[in-house]
mmCIF file of C-alpha atoms in Angstrom:
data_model
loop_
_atom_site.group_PDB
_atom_site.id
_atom_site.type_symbol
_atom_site.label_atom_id
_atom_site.label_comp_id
_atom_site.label_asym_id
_atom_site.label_seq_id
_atom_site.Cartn_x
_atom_site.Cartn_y
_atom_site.Cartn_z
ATOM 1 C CA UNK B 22 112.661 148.199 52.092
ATOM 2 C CA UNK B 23 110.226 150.210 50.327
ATOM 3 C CA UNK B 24 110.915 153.716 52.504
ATOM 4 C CA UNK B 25 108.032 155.511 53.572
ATOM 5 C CA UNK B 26 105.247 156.297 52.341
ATOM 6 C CA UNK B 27 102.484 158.796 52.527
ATOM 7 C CA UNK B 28 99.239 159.459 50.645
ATOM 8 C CA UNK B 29 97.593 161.026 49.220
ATOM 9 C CA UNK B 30 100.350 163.337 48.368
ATOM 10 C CA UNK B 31 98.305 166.084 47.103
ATOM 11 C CA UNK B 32 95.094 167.471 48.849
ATOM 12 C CA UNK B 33 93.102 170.608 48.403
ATOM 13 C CA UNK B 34 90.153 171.289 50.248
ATOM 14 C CA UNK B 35 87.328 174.324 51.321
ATOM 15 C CA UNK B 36 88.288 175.737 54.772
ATOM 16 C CA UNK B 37 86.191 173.930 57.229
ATOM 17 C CA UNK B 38 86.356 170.704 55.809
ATOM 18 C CA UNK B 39 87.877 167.506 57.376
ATOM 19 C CA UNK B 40 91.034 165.541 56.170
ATOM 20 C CA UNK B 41 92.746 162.643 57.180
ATOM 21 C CA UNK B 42 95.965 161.830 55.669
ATOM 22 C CA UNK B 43 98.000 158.204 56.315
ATOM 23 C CA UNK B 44 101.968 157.590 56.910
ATOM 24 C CA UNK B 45 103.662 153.657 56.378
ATOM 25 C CA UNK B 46 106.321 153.752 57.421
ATOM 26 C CA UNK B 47 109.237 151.338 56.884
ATOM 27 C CA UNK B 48 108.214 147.570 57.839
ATOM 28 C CA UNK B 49 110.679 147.286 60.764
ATOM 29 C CA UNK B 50 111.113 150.840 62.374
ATOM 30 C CA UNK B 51 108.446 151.041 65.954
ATOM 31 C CA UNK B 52 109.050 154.989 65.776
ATOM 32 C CA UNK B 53 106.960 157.337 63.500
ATOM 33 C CA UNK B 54 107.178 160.838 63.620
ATOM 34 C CA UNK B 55 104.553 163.844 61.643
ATOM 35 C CA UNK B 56 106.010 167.182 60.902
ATOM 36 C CA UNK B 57 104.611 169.696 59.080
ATOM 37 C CA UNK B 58 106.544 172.426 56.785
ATOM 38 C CA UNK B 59 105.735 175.399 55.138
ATOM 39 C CA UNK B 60 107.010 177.631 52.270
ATOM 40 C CA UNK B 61 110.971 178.009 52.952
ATOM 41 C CA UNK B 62 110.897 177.057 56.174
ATOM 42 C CA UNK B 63 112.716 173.957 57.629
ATOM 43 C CA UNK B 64 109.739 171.215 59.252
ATOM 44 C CA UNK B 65 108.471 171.329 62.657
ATOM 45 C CA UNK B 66 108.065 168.667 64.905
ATOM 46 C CA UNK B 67 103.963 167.885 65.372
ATOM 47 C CA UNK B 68 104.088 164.111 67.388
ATOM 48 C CA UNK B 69 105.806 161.158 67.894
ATOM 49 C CA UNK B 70 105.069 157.706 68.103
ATOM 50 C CA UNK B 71 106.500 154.471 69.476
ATOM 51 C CA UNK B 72 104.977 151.673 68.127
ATOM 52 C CA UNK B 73 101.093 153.018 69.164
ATOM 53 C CA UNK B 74 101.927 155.023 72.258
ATOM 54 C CA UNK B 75 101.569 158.679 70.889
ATOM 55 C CA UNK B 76 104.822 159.597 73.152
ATOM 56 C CA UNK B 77 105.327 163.616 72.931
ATOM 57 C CA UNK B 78 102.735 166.212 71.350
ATOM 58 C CA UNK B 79 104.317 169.948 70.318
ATOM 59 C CA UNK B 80 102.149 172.635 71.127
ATOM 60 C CA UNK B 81 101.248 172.901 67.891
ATOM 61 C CA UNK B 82 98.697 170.492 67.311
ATOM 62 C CA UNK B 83 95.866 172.260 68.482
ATOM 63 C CA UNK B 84 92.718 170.432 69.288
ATOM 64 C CA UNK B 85 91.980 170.333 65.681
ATOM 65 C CA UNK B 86 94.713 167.684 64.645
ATOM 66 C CA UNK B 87 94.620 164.283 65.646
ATOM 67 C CA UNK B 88 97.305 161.193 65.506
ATOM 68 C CA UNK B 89 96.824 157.942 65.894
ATOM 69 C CA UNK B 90 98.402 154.715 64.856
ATOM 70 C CA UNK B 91 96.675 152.501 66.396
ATOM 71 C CA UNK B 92 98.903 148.836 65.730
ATOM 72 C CA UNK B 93 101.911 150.457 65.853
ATOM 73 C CA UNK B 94 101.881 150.513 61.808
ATOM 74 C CA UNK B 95 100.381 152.754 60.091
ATOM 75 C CA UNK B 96 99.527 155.859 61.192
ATOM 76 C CA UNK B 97 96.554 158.586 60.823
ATOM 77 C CA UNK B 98 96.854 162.371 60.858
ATOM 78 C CA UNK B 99 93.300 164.518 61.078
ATOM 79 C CA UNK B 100 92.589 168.137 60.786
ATOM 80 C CA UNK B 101 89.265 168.873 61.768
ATOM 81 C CA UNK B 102 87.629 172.191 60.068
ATOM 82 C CA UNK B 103 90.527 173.348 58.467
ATOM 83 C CA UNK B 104 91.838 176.996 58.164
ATOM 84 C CA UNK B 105 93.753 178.440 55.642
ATOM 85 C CA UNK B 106 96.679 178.892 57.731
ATOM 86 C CA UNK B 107 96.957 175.046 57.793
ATOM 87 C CA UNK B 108 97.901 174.900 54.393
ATOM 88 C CA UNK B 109 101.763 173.625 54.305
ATOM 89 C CA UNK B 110 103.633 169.972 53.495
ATOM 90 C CA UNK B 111 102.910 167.459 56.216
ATOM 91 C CA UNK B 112 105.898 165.318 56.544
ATOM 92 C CA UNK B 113 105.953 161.939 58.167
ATOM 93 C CA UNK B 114 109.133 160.526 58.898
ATOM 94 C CA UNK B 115 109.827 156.883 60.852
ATOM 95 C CA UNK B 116 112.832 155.569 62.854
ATOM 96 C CA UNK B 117 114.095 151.997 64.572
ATOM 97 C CA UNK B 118 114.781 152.424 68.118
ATOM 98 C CA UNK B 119 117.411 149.701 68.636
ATOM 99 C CA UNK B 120 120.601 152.030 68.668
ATOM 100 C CA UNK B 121 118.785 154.992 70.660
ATOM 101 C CA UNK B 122 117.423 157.582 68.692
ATOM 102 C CA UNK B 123 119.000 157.271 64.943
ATOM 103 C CA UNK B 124 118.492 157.989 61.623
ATOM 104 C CA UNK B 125 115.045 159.412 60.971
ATOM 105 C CA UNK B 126 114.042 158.291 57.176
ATOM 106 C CA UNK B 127 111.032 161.024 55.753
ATOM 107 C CA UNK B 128 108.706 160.023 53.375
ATOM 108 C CA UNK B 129 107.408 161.994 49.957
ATOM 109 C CA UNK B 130 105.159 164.425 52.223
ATOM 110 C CA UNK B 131 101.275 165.108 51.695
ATOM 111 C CA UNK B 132 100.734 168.908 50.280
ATOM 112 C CA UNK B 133 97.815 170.314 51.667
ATOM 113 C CA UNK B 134 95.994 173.275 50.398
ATOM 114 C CA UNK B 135 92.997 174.656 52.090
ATOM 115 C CA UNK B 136 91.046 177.641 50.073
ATOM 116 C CA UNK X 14 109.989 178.775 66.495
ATOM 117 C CA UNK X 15 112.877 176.951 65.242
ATOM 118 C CA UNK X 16 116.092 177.226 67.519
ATOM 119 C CA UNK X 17 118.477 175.907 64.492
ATOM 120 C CA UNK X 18 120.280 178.679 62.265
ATOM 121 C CA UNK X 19 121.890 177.206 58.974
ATOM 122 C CA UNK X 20 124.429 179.527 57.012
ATOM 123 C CA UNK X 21 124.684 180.906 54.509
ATOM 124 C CA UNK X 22 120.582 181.148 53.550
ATOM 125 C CA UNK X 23 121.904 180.886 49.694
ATOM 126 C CA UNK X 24 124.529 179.567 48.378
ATOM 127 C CA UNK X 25 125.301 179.804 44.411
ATOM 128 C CA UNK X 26 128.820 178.387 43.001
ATOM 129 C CA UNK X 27 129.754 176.575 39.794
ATOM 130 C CA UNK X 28 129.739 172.490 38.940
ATOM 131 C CA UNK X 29 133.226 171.365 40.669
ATOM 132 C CA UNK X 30 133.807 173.505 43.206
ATOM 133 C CA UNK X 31 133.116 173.032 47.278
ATOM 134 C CA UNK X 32 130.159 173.904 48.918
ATOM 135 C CA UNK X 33 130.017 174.512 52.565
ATOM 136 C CA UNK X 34 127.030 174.890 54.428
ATOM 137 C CA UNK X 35 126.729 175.531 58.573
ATOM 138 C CA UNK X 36 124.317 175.388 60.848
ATOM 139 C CA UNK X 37 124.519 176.071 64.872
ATOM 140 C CA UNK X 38 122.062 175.533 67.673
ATOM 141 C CA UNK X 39 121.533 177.500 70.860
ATOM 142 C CA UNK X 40 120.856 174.536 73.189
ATOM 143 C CA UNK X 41 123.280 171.915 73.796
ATOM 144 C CA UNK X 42 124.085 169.443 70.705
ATOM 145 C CA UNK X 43 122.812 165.695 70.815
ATOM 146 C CA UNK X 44 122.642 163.593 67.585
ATOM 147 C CA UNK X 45 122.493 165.641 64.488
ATOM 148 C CA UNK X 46 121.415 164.819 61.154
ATOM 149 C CA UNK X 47 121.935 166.443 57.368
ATOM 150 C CA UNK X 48 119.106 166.126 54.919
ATOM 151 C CA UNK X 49 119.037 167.273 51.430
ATOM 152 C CA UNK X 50 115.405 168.290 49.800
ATOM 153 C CA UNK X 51 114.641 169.117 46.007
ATOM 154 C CA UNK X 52 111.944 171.577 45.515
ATOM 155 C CA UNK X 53 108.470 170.028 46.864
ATOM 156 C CA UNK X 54 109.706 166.614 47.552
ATOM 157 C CA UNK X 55 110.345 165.016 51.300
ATOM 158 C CA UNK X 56 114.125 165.054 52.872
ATOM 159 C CA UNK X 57 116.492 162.451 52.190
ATOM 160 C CA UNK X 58 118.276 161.445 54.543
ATOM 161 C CA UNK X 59 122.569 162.449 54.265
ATOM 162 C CA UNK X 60 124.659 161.606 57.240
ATOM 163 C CA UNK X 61 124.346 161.411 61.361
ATOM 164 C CA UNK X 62 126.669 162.602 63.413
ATOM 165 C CA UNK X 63 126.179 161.574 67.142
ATOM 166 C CA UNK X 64 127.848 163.956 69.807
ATOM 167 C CA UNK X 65 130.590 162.071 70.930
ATOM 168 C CA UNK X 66 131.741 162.320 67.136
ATOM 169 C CA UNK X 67 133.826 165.160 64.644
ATOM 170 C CA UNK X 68 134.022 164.045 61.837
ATOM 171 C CA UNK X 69 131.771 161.809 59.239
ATOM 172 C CA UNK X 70 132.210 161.160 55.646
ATOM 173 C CA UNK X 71 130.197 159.858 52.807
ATOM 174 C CA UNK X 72 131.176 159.526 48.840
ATOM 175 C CA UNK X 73 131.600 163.639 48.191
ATOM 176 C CA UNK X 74 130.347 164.562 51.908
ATOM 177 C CA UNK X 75 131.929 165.666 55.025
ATOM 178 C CA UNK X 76 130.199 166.387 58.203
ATOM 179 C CA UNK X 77 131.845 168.067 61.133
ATOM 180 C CA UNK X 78 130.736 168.851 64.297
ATOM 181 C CA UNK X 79 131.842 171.053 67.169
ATOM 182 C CA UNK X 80 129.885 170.684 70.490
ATOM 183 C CA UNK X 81 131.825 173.682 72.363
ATOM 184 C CA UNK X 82 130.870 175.511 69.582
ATOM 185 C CA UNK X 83 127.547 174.136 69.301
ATOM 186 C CA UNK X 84 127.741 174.067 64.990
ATOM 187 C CA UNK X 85 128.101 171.760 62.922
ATOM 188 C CA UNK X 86 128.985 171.997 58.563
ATOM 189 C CA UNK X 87 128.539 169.821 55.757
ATOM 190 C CA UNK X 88 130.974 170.145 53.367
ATOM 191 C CA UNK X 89 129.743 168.679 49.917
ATOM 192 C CA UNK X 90 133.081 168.420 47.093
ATOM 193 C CA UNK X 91 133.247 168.260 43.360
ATOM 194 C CA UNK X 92 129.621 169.365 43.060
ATOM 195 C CA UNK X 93 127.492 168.369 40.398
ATOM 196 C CA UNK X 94 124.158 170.179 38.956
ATOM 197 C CA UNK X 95 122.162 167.399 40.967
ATOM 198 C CA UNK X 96 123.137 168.741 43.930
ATOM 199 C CA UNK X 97 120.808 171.678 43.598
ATOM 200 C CA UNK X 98 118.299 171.973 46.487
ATOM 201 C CA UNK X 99 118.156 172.552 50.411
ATOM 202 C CA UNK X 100 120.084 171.511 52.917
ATOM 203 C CA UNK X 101 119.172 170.733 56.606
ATOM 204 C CA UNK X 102 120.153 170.330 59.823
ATOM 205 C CA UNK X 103 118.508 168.622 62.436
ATOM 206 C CA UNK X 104 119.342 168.215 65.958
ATOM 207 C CA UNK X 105 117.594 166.444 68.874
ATOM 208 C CA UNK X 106 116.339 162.936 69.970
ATOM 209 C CA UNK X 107 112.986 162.024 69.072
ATOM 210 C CA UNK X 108 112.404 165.872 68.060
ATOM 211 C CA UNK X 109 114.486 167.026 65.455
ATOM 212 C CA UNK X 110 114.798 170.719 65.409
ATOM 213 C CA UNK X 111 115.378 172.277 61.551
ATOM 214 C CA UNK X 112 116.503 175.602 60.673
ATOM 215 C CA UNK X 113 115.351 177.162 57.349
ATOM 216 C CA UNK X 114 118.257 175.647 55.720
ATOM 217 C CA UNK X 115 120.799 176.299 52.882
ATOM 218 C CA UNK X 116 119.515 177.175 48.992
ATOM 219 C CA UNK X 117 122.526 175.483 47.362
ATOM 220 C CA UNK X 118 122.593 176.052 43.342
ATOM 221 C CA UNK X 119 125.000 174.789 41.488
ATOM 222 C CA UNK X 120 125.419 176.168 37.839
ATOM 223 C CA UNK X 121 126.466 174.393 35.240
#
């Protein structure tokens, strides 16, 4: 059990570019979950997966961000022309789903910055 | 907007004494879990506490919860300087909800 993982876990890019960041999640748990955080705030709840169903979206994920995971691994987060005011920790987090909805395990986070 | 509230914001106490941090929640209480975060790192995971449970313990830390009173509080004993970081809550299903947590500092 490796936990999970995230990369890259650093990014800074010019406002209106494109990034994609990725989420493994531990080998056995069917449930991944993205968050995003900012500066001493607690994370907020983005999207959920089971295995590659995207399940629930919050109403913040404009039409900008984009989830997938598409074998029910991995999965893909994408912020098209970013905006300064997407600048925060993105925080993927995965779960098993055999005793209801338990422990959710977070991974390292990916830092964006957009200037 | 986040619907959790932890108390106290801050917290600062010396190595070996009690800390006690709570948090409450103005919808009803499902599962809730306690994660601990060091300063630009990703949570790790503490304890769960499902609904139809008071009390949980693990090594130096005690989790209560009280559905009537919608709260719950982690109690963390004989603290050590590694404790230092943020501590949150977060209740729900598939959607955990997070407050801004609990600054805990513990001087040496």
């Amino acid at each position: 059990d490796t936990g999970v993982s995230q990369d890259p876990r650093h990014k800074i890019t010019k406002r209106g570019q494109n990034v994609t960041f990725r989420c493994d999640p531990i080998s056995e748990h069917n449930r991944l979950y993205w968050y995003r955080q900012t500066l001493g705030q607690g994370p907020e709840f983005l999207t959920y997966f089971q295995n590659e169903a995207q399940l629930e979206k919050s109403r913040l994920l404009s039409d900008r961000f984009s989830a997938e995971r598409p074998k029910g691994s991995f999965s893909t987060l994408e912020i098209q022309r970013t905006e300064q005011g997407d600048s925060a920790m993105y925080l993927c987090a995965s779960s098993w789903s055999g005793q209801g909805f338990g422990e959710q395990y977070f991974g390292p986070g990916t830092r964006l910055t957009v200037t | 907007s986040q619907q959790g509230e932890e108390d106290p914001q801050a917290l600062s106490i010396q190595e070996g004494e009690n800390a006690t941090m709570n948090c409450s929640y103005k919808t009803s209480i499902n599962n809730l879990q306690w994660y601990r975060q060091n300063s630009g790192r990703g949570l790790v995971h503490l304890i769960l506490i499902r609904s139809n449970e008071r009390e949980k313990h693990s090594g130096r830390l005690r989790v209560t919860l009280d559905t009537s009173k919608k709260s719950s509080s982690l109690l963390i004993t004989a603290s050590r300087a590694a404790d230092t970081a943020s501590y949150f809550c977060g209740q729900g299903a598939q959607k955990l909800v997070f407050g801004q947590g609990t600054r805990l500092t513990i001087n040496p």
